[in-house]
Coordinates of C-alpha atoms in Angstrom, one line a residue:
M18 CA -59.6 10.5 37.9
R19 CA -57.4 8.0 36.0
S20 CA -57.8 10.1 32.8
L21 CA -56.7 13.2 34.7
I22 CA -53.5 11.4 36.0
D23 CA -52.6 10.2 32.5
F24 CA -53.1 13.7 31.2
L25 CA -50.8 15.2 33.8
H26 CA -48.2 12.5 33.1
L27 CA -48.2 13.3 29.4
Y28 CA -48.0 17.0 30.1
L29 CA -45.0 16.5 32.4
I30 CA -43.3 14.4 29.8
A31 CA -43.8 17.0 27.1
I32 CA -42.3 19.7 29.3
L33 CA -39.3 17.5 30.2
C34 CA -38.7 16.7 26.5
C35 CA -38.7 20.3 25.5
L36 CA -36.4 21.1 28.5
T37 CA -34.1 18.3 27.6
T38 CA -33.8 19.4 23.9
S39 CA -33.0 22.9 25.0
I40 CA -30.3 21.8 27.4
N41 CA -28.7 19.3 25.0
Q42 CA -28.5 22.0 22.3
A43 CA -27.0 24.5 24.7
T44 CA -24.4 22.0 26.0
A45 CA -23.7 20.1 22.9
E46 CA -19.9 19.7 22.3
P47 CA -18.7 20.7 18.8
S48 CA -17.4 17.8 16.7
S49 CA -13.7 17.3 16.7
G50 CA -11.5 18.7 14.0
F51 CA -10.6 15.2 12.8
R52 CA -14.2 14.4 12.1
Q53 CA -14.7 17.6 10.2
S54 CA -11.6 17.2 8.1
L55 CA -12.1 13.6 7.2
S56 CA -14.6 13.2 4.4
L57 CA -15.6 9.6 3.8
P58 CA -18.0 8.4 1.1
F59 CA -20.4 7.3 3.7
Q60 CA -21.6 8.0 7.3
I61 CA -19.9 5.7 9.8
P62 CA -22.5 4.2 12.1
Q63 CA -22.1 4.8 15.8
S64 CA -21.7 1.9 18.2
P65 CA -24.4 1.1 20.7
Q66 CA -22.2 2.5 23.4
Q67 CA -22.0 5.8 21.6
L68 CA -25.7 5.9 20.9
F69 CA -27.0 5.0 24.3
G70 CA -24.2 5.1 26.8
D71 CA -23.5 8.8 26.7
R72 CA -26.8 10.3 27.8
R73 CA -27.0 13.5 29.8
P74 CA -28.7 13.7 33.3
W75 CA -31.9 15.3 31.9
T76 CA -32.2 12.6 29.3
R77 CA -31.8 9.9 31.9
L78 CA -34.5 11.6 34.0
R79 CA -36.9 11.8 31.1
D80 CA -36.3 8.1 30.1
G81 CA -36.7 7.0 33.7
I82 CA -40.1 8.7 34.1
I83 CA -41.3 7.2 30.8
Q84 CA -40.1 3.7 31.8
S85 CA -41.7 4.0 35.3
I86 CA -45.1 4.7 33.7
W87 CA -45.1 2.4 30.7
G88 CA -42.1 0.1 31.3
P89 CA -39.1 -0.4 29.1
P90 CA -39.7 -1.0 25.3
P91 CA -40.1 -4.7 24.7
S92 CA -37.6 -4.8 21.8
S93 CA -34.9 -2.6 23.4
K94 CA -33.2 -5.5 25.2
A95 CA -33.0 -7.6 22.1
K96 CA -31.6 -4.7 20.0
N97 CA -28.9 -4.0 22.5
S98 CA -28.0 -7.5 23.4
R99 CA -25.0 -7.4 21.1
P100 CA -21.7 -6.6 22.8
C101 CA -20.5 -3.0 22.4
G102 CA -17.3 -4.3 20.8
S103 CA -19.0 -6.0 17.9
R104 CA -18.2 -4.7 14.5
A105 CA -20.5 -2.3 12.7
S106 CA -22.1 -3.2 9.4
P107 CA -21.3 -1.4 6.2
P108 CA -23.5 1.6 5.3
P109 CA -26.1 1.3 2.5
T110 CA -23.9 3.1 0.0
L111 CA -21.1 0.5 0.3
L112 CA -23.6 -2.4 0.2
A113 CA -25.2 -0.9 -2.9
R114 CA -21.9 -0.7 -4.7
Y115 CA -20.0 -3.8 -3.5
G116 CA -22.5 -5.9 -1.6
G117 CA -22.9 -8.3 -4.4
D118 CA -19.2 -8.5 -5.4
V119 CA -16.8 -11.4 -4.9
V120 CA -13.0 -11.9 -5.5
L121 CA -12.2 -15.2 -7.2
R122 CA -8.8 -16.8 -7.6
F123 CA -8.2 -18.8 -10.7
K124 CA -5.3 -21.3 -11.0
I125 CA -3.8 -21.3 -14.5
Q126 CA -2.2 -24.5 -15.8
T127 CA -1.9 -24.0 -19.6
A128 CA -1.4 -21.2 -22.1
E129 CA -4.9 -21.8 -23.5
E130 CA -6.4 -21.2 -20.0
A131 CA -4.4 -17.9 -19.7
Q132 CA -5.5 -16.7 -23.1
A133 CA -9.1 -17.5 -22.5
L134 CA -9.1 -15.8 -19.1
A135 CA -7.4 -12.7 -20.5
E136 CA -10.0 -12.4 -23.3
A137 CA -12.9 -13.0 -20.9
T138 CA -11.8 -10.3 -18.5
N139 CA -11.4 -7.9 -21.4
I140 CA -14.8 -8.7 -22.9
L141 CA -16.6 -8.3 -19.5
F142 CA -14.5 -5.3 -18.4
L143 CA -13.6 -7.1 -15.2
D144 CA -11.3 -5.8 -12.5
V145 CA -8.1 -7.9 -12.4
W146 CA -6.7 -7.4 -8.9
E147 CA -3.4 -9.3 -9.2
F148 CA -1.8 -12.1 -11.1
T149 CA 1.4 -14.2 -10.7
S150 CA 2.8 -17.3 -12.2
K151 CA 0.4 -19.4 -10.1
W152 CA -2.9 -17.6 -9.9
V153 CA -5.1 -14.7 -11.1
D154 CA -7.4 -12.8 -8.7
I155 CA -10.5 -11.1 -10.3
R156 CA -13.2 -9.0 -8.7
L157 CA -16.7 -9.2 -10.2
S158 CA -20.3 -9.2 -9.3
K159 CA -21.9 -12.5 -8.4
D160 CA -24.4 -12.0 -11.2
V161 CA -21.5 -11.9 -13.7
V162 CA -19.9 -15.2 -12.5
P163 CA -22.0 -17.4 -14.8
S164 CA -21.1 -15.2 -17.8
L165 CA -17.4 -15.4 -17.0
L166 CA -17.5 -19.2 -16.6
G167 CA -19.3 -19.5 -19.8
L168 CA -16.4 -17.9 -21.7
L169 CA -13.8 -20.1 -20.1
P170 CA -12.8 -23.7 -21.0
P171 CA -14.1 -26.5 -18.8
S172 CA -10.8 -26.9 -17.0
L173 CA -11.2 -23.4 -15.5
Q174 CA -14.9 -23.6 -14.6
H175 CA -14.0 -25.4 -11.4
A176 CA -10.5 -24.2 -10.9
H177 CA -11.4 -21.1 -8.8
T178 CA -11.9 -20.4 -5.2
P179 CA -13.5 -17.3 -3.5
L180 CA -11.0 -15.1 -1.5
M181 CA -13.4 -12.6 0.1
H182 CA -16.9 -13.6 1.3
D183 CA -17.9 -10.1 2.3
L184 CA -16.1 -7.5 0.2
A185 CA -18.3 -4.5 1.4
Q186 CA -17.3 -5.3 5.0
A187 CA -13.6 -5.5 4.2
I188 CA -13.8 -2.2 2.4
F189 CA -15.6 -0.6 5.3
E190 CA -13.1 -1.8 7.8
S191 CA -10.2 -0.5 5.8
Y192 CA -11.3 3.1 6.5
P193 CA -9.9 4.4 9.9
S194 CA -12.2 5.1 12.8
P195 CA -13.2 8.8 13.0
A196 CA -12.0 8.8 16.6
F197 CA -9.0 7.3 18.2
G198 CA -10.9 5.7 21.0
E199 CA -11.1 2.3 19.3
L200 CA -7.4 1.7 19.4
S201 CA -6.1 -1.5 20.8
P202 CA -5.6 -1.6 24.6
S203 CA -1.8 -1.8 24.2
S204 CA -1.9 1.5 22.3
H205 CA -2.9 3.4 25.5
E206 CA 0.2 2.3 27.4
D207 CA 2.3 5.0 25.9
H208 CA 1.2 8.2 24.2
R209 CA 4.4 9.5 22.6
A210 CA 3.3 10.9 19.2
F211 CA 6.8 10.9 17.7
S212 CA 9.3 8.3 18.9
P213 CA 12.5 8.1 16.7
D214 CA 13.5 5.0 18.6
L215 CA 15.2 2.4 16.4
R216 CA 15.1 -0.4 18.9
T217 CA 12.8 -3.4 18.4
S218 CA 9.4 -2.7 19.9
T219 CA 6.2 -4.8 19.9
D220 CA 4.1 -1.7 20.8
E221 CA 4.4 1.0 18.2
T222 CA 3.6 4.4 19.7
N223 CA 3.6 6.6 16.6
I224 CA -0.1 7.5 16.2
F225 CA 0.4 8.4 12.5
F226 CA 0.9 4.8 11.5
R227 CA -2.0 3.3 13.5
N228 CA -4.3 4.0 10.6
Y229 CA -4.2 4.8 6.9
Q230 CA -4.1 8.5 6.4
P231 CA -5.8 10.7 3.8
L232 CA -3.9 13.2 1.7
S233 CA -5.2 16.0 3.8
V234 CA -3.3 14.5 6.7
I235 CA -0.2 13.3 4.9
V236 CA 0.8 16.7 3.4
P237 CA 0.8 18.5 6.8
W238 CA 2.7 15.6 8.3
M239 CA 5.4 16.0 5.6
R240 CA 5.6 19.7 6.3
L241 CA 6.0 18.8 10.0
L242 CA 9.0 16.5 9.2
Q243 CA 10.6 19.3 7.3
S244 CA 10.2 21.6 10.3
L245 CA 11.4 19.1 12.8
F246 CA 14.5 18.0 10.8
P247 CA 15.6 21.0 8.7
T248 CA 19.2 19.8 8.6
H249 CA 18.4 16.9 6.3
V250 CA 14.8 17.1 5.1
R251 CA 13.2 19.3 2.5
M252 CA 9.7 19.1 1.1
I253 CA 9.6 19.5 -2.7
N254 CA 6.9 19.4 -5.4
I255 CA 7.3 16.9 -8.3
G256 CA 4.5 18.5 -10.3
V257 CA 0.8 19.2 -10.6
S258 CA -1.8 16.5 -11.1
Y259 CA -4.7 16.5 -13.6
E260 CA -7.0 18.1 -11.1
G261 CA -4.5 20.6 -9.9
R262 CA -3.1 19.0 -6.8
D263 CA 0.6 19.1 -6.0
I264 CA 2.6 15.8 -6.0
P265 CA 4.5 16.2 -2.8
A266 CA 7.8 14.6 -2.0
L267 CA 10.5 14.6 0.7
R268 CA 14.2 15.1 -0.3
V269 CA 16.3 13.5 2.5
G270 CA 20.1 13.9 2.5
V271 CA 23.0 15.9 4.0
H272 CA 25.2 17.8 1.6
P273 CA 28.8 18.5 2.7
T274 CA 29.5 22.2 2.8
N275 CA 33.3 22.2 3.5
S276 CA 34.5 19.6 1.1
E277 CA 37.7 20.7 -0.8
K278 CA 37.1 18.2 -3.6
P279 CA 35.0 19.2 -6.6
M280 CA 31.4 18.1 -6.2
G281 CA 30.3 15.5 -8.8
P282 CA 26.8 14.4 -9.5
R283 CA 24.9 13.6 -6.4
K284 CA 23.9 9.9 -6.1
T285 CA 20.1 9.8 -5.7
V286 CA 17.6 7.1 -4.9
I287 CA 13.9 7.5 -5.8
V288 CA 11.2 5.7 -3.7
T289 CA 7.6 5.9 -4.9
G290 CA 4.2 4.6 -3.9
G291 CA 0.6 5.2 -4.7
S292 CA 0.8 4.9 -8.5
H293 CA -2.4 2.9 -8.2
A294 CA -4.8 4.8 -6.0
R295 CA -6.3 1.8 -4.1
E296 CA -3.0 0.4 -3.0
W297 CA -3.0 2.3 0.3
I298 CA -0.3 0.2 1.9
S299 CA 2.2 1.4 -0.6
T300 CA 1.6 5.0 0.4
S301 CA 1.8 4.2 4.1
T302 CA 5.0 2.2 3.5
V303 CA 6.8 5.0 1.7
N304 CA 5.9 7.3 4.6
Y305 CA 7.1 4.7 7.2
V306 CA 10.4 4.2 5.4
A307 CA 10.9 8.0 5.1
Y308 CA 10.2 8.6 8.7
S309 CA 12.5 5.7 9.9
I310 CA 15.4 7.0 7.8
I311 CA 14.9 10.6 8.8
T312 CA 14.8 9.9 12.5
A313 CA 17.8 7.5 12.3
Y314 CA 20.1 10.3 11.1
G315 CA 22.7 11.0 13.8
K316 CA 21.8 7.9 15.9
S317 CA 23.0 5.2 13.6
K318 CA 26.4 5.5 11.9
P319 CA 25.5 3.4 8.8
M320 CA 22.2 5.3 8.4
T321 CA 24.0 8.6 8.8
K322 CA 26.5 7.6 6.2
L323 CA 23.7 6.8 3.8
L324 CA 22.3 10.3 4.0
E325 CA 25.7 11.8 3.7
Q326 CA 26.6 9.8 0.6
M327 CA 23.3 10.1 -1.4
D328 CA 19.9 11.8 -1.6
W329 CA 16.7 10.0 -1.0
I330 CA 13.5 11.1 -2.7
F331 CA 10.3 9.8 -1.1
I332 CA 7.1 10.3 -3.1
P333 CA 4.2 8.8 -1.1
T334 CA 1.7 9.0 -3.9
L335 CA 2.3 9.8 -7.6
N336 CA -1.5 9.7 -8.0
P337 CA -3.0 12.2 -5.6
D338 CA -6.2 12.7 -7.5
G339 CA -7.0 9.0 -7.5
Y340 CA -5.9 8.6 -3.9
V341 CA -8.3 11.3 -2.8
Y342 CA -11.0 9.7 -4.8
T343 CA -10.5 6.4 -3.0
W344 CA -11.2 8.2 0.3
Q345 CA -14.2 10.3 -0.8
N346 CA -15.9 8.1 -3.4
D347 CA -14.6 4.7 -4.4
R348 CA -12.2 2.7 -2.3
L349 CA -11.2 0.4 -5.1
W350 CA -10.4 3.1 -7.7
R351 CA -7.1 2.4 -9.5
K352 CA -6.3 4.9 -12.2
N353 CA -5.9 8.7 -12.1
R354 CA -9.0 11.0 -12.6
Q355 CA -8.2 12.2 -16.1
Q356 CA -11.0 12.6 -18.7
T357 CA -10.9 10.1 -21.6
S358 CA -12.7 9.9 -24.9
L359 CA -15.6 8.3 -23.0
R360 CA -17.1 10.8 -20.5
F361 CA -18.4 8.0 -18.3
C362 CA -15.0 6.2 -18.2
R363 CA -12.4 8.3 -16.6
G364 CA -8.8 7.6 -15.7
V365 CA -5.5 6.4 -17.2
D366 CA -3.2 3.8 -15.6
L367 CA -0.1 5.7 -14.6
D368 CA 2.1 2.6 -14.6
R369 CA 1.1 1.8 -18.2
S370 CA 1.6 5.2 -19.8
F371 CA 5.3 5.7 -19.7
G372 CA 7.1 6.1 -23.1
F373 CA 9.3 3.0 -23.2
E374 CA 7.6 0.1 -25.0
W375 CA 4.2 1.7 -24.5
D376 CA 1.6 -0.8 -25.6
G377 CA -1.8 0.6 -26.1
Q378 CA -3.1 -2.0 -28.6
D379 CA -4.9 -4.0 -26.0
S380 CA -6.5 -1.1 -24.1
K381 CA -6.5 2.0 -26.3
N382 CA -10.0 1.4 -27.5
N383 CA -11.3 0.6 -24.0
P384 CA -11.0 3.6 -21.6
C385 CA -13.2 1.6 -19.2
S386 CA -10.4 -0.9 -18.6
E387 CA -8.6 -0.7 -15.3
S388 CA -5.3 -0.8 -17.1
F389 CA -6.1 1.7 -19.8
S390 CA -2.8 3.1 -21.0
G391 CA -4.1 6.1 -22.8
E392 CA -4.2 7.0 -26.5
G393 CA -0.5 7.6 -26.6
P394 CA 2.7 7.5 -24.4
F395 CA 2.7 9.8 -21.4
Q396 CA -1.0 10.8 -21.8
A397 CA -1.4 10.4 -18.1
V398 CA -0.6 13.8 -16.6
E399 CA 1.1 12.6 -13.5
S400 CA 3.4 10.2 -15.4
R401 CA 4.5 13.1 -17.7
R402 CA 5.1 15.3 -14.7
F403 CA 7.2 12.7 -13.0
A404 CA 9.2 11.9 -16.1
D405 CA 9.9 15.6 -16.7
W406 CA 11.0 16.0 -13.1
V407 CA 13.4 13.1 -13.3
K408 CA 14.9 14.4 -16.5
N409 CA 15.3 17.9 -15.0
E410 CA 17.0 16.4 -12.0
T411 CA 19.6 14.5 -14.1
E412 CA 20.2 17.2 -16.7
H413 CA 20.1 20.4 -14.6
D414 CA 20.2 19.6 -10.9
N415 CA 23.4 17.5 -10.8
A416 CA 21.6 14.3 -9.8
D417 CA 22.8 10.8 -10.6
V418 CA 19.7 8.6 -10.1
I419 CA 21.3 5.2 -9.3
G420 CA 18.3 3.5 -7.7
F421 CA 14.5 3.3 -8.0
L422 CA 12.1 1.5 -5.8
D423 CA 8.4 1.5 -6.7
F424 CA 6.1 0.1 -4.0
H425 CA 2.9 -1.6 -5.0
S426 CA 0.5 -4.2 -3.6
Y427 CA -0.1 -7.1 -3.4
S428 CA 1.5 -10.6 -3.8
Q429 CA 4.9 -10.2 -1.9
Q430 CA 7.3 -10.1 -4.8
V431 CA 10.5 -8.3 -5.8
L432 CA 10.4 -7.6 -9.5
Y433 CA 13.1 -6.3 -11.8
P434 CA 13.1 -5.2 -15.5
F435 CA 11.8 -5.9 -18.0
S436 CA 8.0 -5.7 -17.6
Y437 CA 6.9 -5.3 -21.2
S438 CA 8.3 -8.7 -22.4
C439 CA 10.2 -11.8 -21.4
A440 CA 11.8 -12.0 -24.8
S441 CA 14.4 -9.4 -23.9
A442 CA 16.7 -9.7 -20.9
P443 CA 18.2 -6.6 -19.3
P444 CA 22.0 -6.4 -19.8
S445 CA 22.6 -6.2 -16.0
L446 CA 20.3 -9.2 -15.3
E447 CA 22.8 -10.9 -13.1
N448 CA 23.3 -7.9 -10.8
L449 CA 19.5 -7.3 -10.7
E450 CA 18.9 -10.8 -9.6
E451 CA 21.6 -10.7 -7.0
L452 CA 20.4 -7.5 -5.4
G453 CA 16.8 -8.6 -5.7
I454 CA 17.5 -11.8 -3.7
G455 CA 19.3 -9.7 -1.1
L456 CA 16.2 -7.5 -0.7
A457 CA 14.0 -10.5 -0.2
K458 CA 16.5 -11.9 2.2
A459 CA 16.5 -8.7 4.3
I460 CA 12.7 -8.9 4.5
R461 CA 12.8 -12.5 5.5
V462 CA 15.3 -11.9 8.2
S463 CA 13.3 -9.1 9.7
S464 CA 9.8 -10.7 9.8
G465 CA 9.9 -14.2 8.3
E466 CA 7.8 -13.2 5.4
I467 CA 8.7 -14.7 2.0
Y468 CA 9.0 -12.5 -1.0
G469 CA 9.5 -14.0 -4.4
V470 CA 12.2 -12.6 -6.8
T471 CA 11.6 -12.7 -10.5
S472 CA 11.3 -10.6 -13.6
A473 CA 8.4 -8.2 -13.8
C474 CA 7.4 -9.8 -17.1
E475 CA 7.0 -13.2 -15.6
G476 CA 3.6 -12.6 -14.0
S477 CA 2.2 -15.4 -16.2
V478 CA 5.1 -17.8 -16.7
T479 CA 5.0 -21.5 -15.8
A480 CA 7.5 -22.7 -13.2
K481 CA 7.5 -26.3 -14.2
S482 CA 10.8 -26.2 -16.0
K483 CA 14.0 -24.9 -14.4
G484 CA 15.8 -23.7 -17.5
R485 CA 15.2 -20.2 -18.7
K486 CA 15.1 -21.1 -22.4
D487 CA 12.5 -23.8 -22.1
R488 CA 10.1 -21.9 -20.0
E489 CA 6.7 -21.5 -21.6
V490 CA 5.5 -17.9 -21.6
Y491 CA 1.8 -17.6 -21.1
P492 CA -0.3 -14.8 -22.6
R493 CA -0.4 -11.9 -20.1
I494 CA -3.6 -11.1 -18.3
E495 CA -3.0 -7.4 -18.9
S496 CA -0.3 -5.5 -20.8
G497 CA 3.1 -4.9 -19.1
G498 CA 4.3 -2.2 -21.4
G499 CA 4.8 1.5 -20.5
S500 CA 5.8 0.9 -16.9
A501 CA 7.8 3.3 -14.8
L502 CA 10.2 0.4 -13.9
D503 CA 11.2 -0.2 -17.5
W504 CA 11.3 3.5 -18.4
L505 CA 13.7 4.5 -15.6
Y506 CA 15.9 1.4 -16.2
H507 CA 16.2 1.7 -20.0
E508 CA 15.7 5.4 -20.8
M509 CA 17.2 7.0 -17.7
R510 CA 19.9 4.4 -17.2
V511 CA 19.0 3.7 -13.6
R512 CA 21.1 0.7 -12.9
Y513 CA 19.1 -0.8 -10.1
A514 CA 15.3 -0.4 -10.5
Y515 CA 12.7 -2.6 -8.8
Q516 CA 9.0 -2.9 -8.2
I517 CA 8.3 -4.3 -4.8
K518 CA 4.8 -5.7 -4.3
L519 CA 4.0 -5.7 -0.6
R520 CA 1.7 -7.7 1.6
D521 CA -0.3 -9.8 1.4
T522 CA -0.8 -12.8 -0.9
G523 CA -4.5 -12.5 -1.3
S524 CA -6.3 -12.9 2.0
Y525 CA -7.1 -9.1 2.0
G526 CA -5.6 -7.9 -1.2
F527 CA -5.8 -4.2 -1.5
L528 CA -7.8 -4.0 1.7
L529 CA -5.0 -4.9 4.0
P530 CA -6.0 -4.1 7.6
A531 CA -4.3 -1.2 9.3
E532 CA -2.5 -3.4 11.8
N533 CA -0.2 -4.4 8.9
I534 CA 1.0 -0.9 8.3
I535 CA 3.9 -1.1 10.8
P536 CA 5.0 -4.7 10.1
T537 CA 5.0 -4.0 6.4
G538 CA 6.8 -0.7 6.9
K539 CA 9.5 -2.4 8.9
E540 CA 10.0 -5.0 6.2
A541 CA 10.3 -2.3 3.6
F542 CA 12.7 -0.2 5.8
N543 CA 15.0 -3.2 6.1
A544 CA 14.9 -3.8 2.3
V545 CA 15.6 -0.1 1.6
T546 CA 18.5 0.0 4.1
Y547 CA 20.0 -3.1 2.4
F548 CA 19.4 -1.4 -1.0
G549 CA 21.3 1.7 0.1
K550 CA 24.2 -0.2 1.6
Y551 CA 24.5 -2.3 -1.5
L552 CA 24.7 0.8 -3.7
L553 CA 27.5 2.2 -1.6
G554 CA 29.6 -0.7 -2.8
N555 CA 29.8 -3.2 0.0
G556 CA 27.2 -5.6 -1.3
G557 CA 25.1 -5.4 1.8
V558 CA 27.9 -6.5 4.1
G559 CA 27.8 -5.0 7.6
L560 CA 24.0 -4.5 7.9
E561 CA 23.7 -6.3 11.2
E562 CA 23.4 -3.1 13.1
D563 CA 20.7 -1.7 10.9
L564 CA 18.6 -4.8 10.0
V565 CA 18.7 -6.5 13.4
G566 CA 20.3 -4.6 16.2
A567 CA 18.7 -1.2 15.4
E568 CA 15.3 -2.1 13.9
T569 CA 14.3 -5.7 14.2
G570 CA 15.2 -9.0 15.9
H571 CA 14.1 -12.3 14.5
R572 CA 13.4 -14.7 17.4
S573 CA 14.0 -18.4 17.1
T574 CA 10.7 -20.3 17.4
S575 CA 12.4 -23.4 18.8
S576 CA 14.2 -21.8 21.7
G577 CA 12.3 -18.6 22.3
S578 CA 15.5 -16.6 22.7
S579 CA 16.0 -13.1 21.4
T580 CA 19.3 -13.7 19.7
P581 CA 19.3 -11.9 16.4
I582 CA 20.1 -13.7 13.2
L583 CA 23.2 -12.1 11.6
L584 CA 23.6 -11.5 8.0
D585 CA 27.0 -13.1 7.5
T586 CA 25.8 -15.4 4.8
E587 CA 27.2 -14.4 1.4
L588 CA 25.0 -13.6 -1.5
P589 CA 25.1 -15.9 -4.5
A590 CA 28.3 -15.4 -6.4
A591 CA 28.3 -14.0 -9.9
Q592 CA 28.2 -16.9 -12.4
Q593 CA 28.7 -15.1 -15.8
S594 CA 30.1 -11.8 -17.0
Y595 CA 28.0 -8.7 -17.4
G596 CA 25.9 -8.5 -20.6
Q597 CA 25.8 -12.3 -21.1
E598 CA 23.0 -14.7 -20.3
S599 CA 23.2 -15.3 -16.6
A600 CA 22.3 -18.2 -14.4
D601 CA 18.7 -19.1 -14.2
P602 CA 16.6 -17.5 -11.4
A603 CA 15.5 -21.0 -10.3
N604 CA 19.2 -21.7 -9.4
F605 CA 19.3 -18.5 -7.5
M606 CA 16.2 -19.4 -5.5
E607 CA 17.8 -22.8 -4.7
E608 CA 20.8 -20.9 -3.3
S609 CA 18.3 -18.7 -1.5
D610 CA 16.9 -21.8 0.2
Q611 CA 20.4 -22.7 1.3
M612 CA 20.6 -19.3 2.8
D613 CA 17.3 -20.0 4.6
S614 CA 18.8 -23.1 6.2
E615 CA 21.9 -21.1 7.2
L616 CA 19.7 -18.5 8.8
R617 CA 17.7 -21.0 10.7
R618 CA 20.9 -22.7 11.9
Q619 CA 22.2 -19.4 13.3
G620 CA 18.8 -18.7 14.9
R621 CA 19.1 -22.0 16.9
R622 CA 22.5 -21.0 18.4

């Protein structure tokens, strides 16, 4: 009799399983368009809530019968004991590629140490993430660490610290969730998709900037801006990439149609990002700045004047092929996707392939290098397309390019020419330093973040001595020649050209979490606003409405009040005439510290 009952139970369960499968297939909901359009290099694991908490009635009935007969599985409680909000683990594909990698920071003290580290990274084909006058960050496999240390002098073998303990997890978390259900609780308070509100807000409601976006989302978004703001926004194409993708851009500006005066060359500012594919924050920042300026037209008089007086060209990514590759294959890919002389080593570094002071001696025989500059100037297709476009704008489209801002990450620095060498100073050094300090100040007022200001060549220059002449120039970790910064400044005579390296200073590096998109974008928007006002000839005076009243407000930590800090502190005065050797940047930074004290004093009022 007992055997007959067991047989009937099994028969009933088999019928219920078949019936459940049929009902689930008939009632299954199609996947959302977002999940279909977003192609990631791995399958994102579902959370326990998604796996077990969304069962249909027939499924629950079947499971209930099974548990009533045999009881719950003994290991089910242990497997599901983790809270639903715990973070998922990286998939096997990421663990296989980056599970054994670490990022080490080396502190350089002497020229010999810098030379030894540069040679070791070149020999071992290591990925240099970033370097400044104080440190060098290198990504490498844990198995390679002994080999690297064996090539270094004893003083460097213990002068390093790990920055990331779980690189695969950080990469995994940099990708957006395939659904928007995992947003922070505050994000559900308001669902306005587009909110061109320039007032200070602690709860950003624009869904586009809650996550990093792939190119397949960015391009339609740019078309949408053109449709929503046809009076002052036009989508243009810079050129075609190596793999045949358009390099999209937004031209923002208002051209007068009833002016009786003859029209001269139109002042133009170019803002770029994404030259290095893995620097996602640079692409998001260009988009944020473009959106903020576009939506400010007609609402802020100073911002409206900026768009009436000059054109702004926003290029979110100069490297669309590499950017797509970081989404679909390798999150840490840096170069473009161009074929080289070695079939297994693809890509050319866009920011090392421009024609001015191109230096391929260090990398021309090493296409596997992350900073490979090609076998000749402008070998990178995207660099050539961009250069041809700039020349055409100035020679045939009546454009006068007076400003260039190139966003990168990371290290929080404002860099001015020259990048290729510290032996040559730009003729407008004094003006470049003055405006550079103003940009850093605009960022500091808005968020409190400190951005250094220095020449782009001084990535490996000791700061022990204050005088410019007696500074010791260390060997560079990688070549600085062939940069877009130097080419636009020297060859195209762009008077104010800067490379701005955004957040952070190494905690996350290129894997900056998405919650930093909006704060970083606000910092950059304030800097770009200051940049535009300075170019109009007023030296940044009168920016209170834009930097504080309209966009940000820096609260005093001592009193807790919301009184904005006003920008009525004058910039450092010019010390020497144009074309001569200017005051040392260290002196400028001392004056900048004085400005900090003045800002804090105003904040306590």
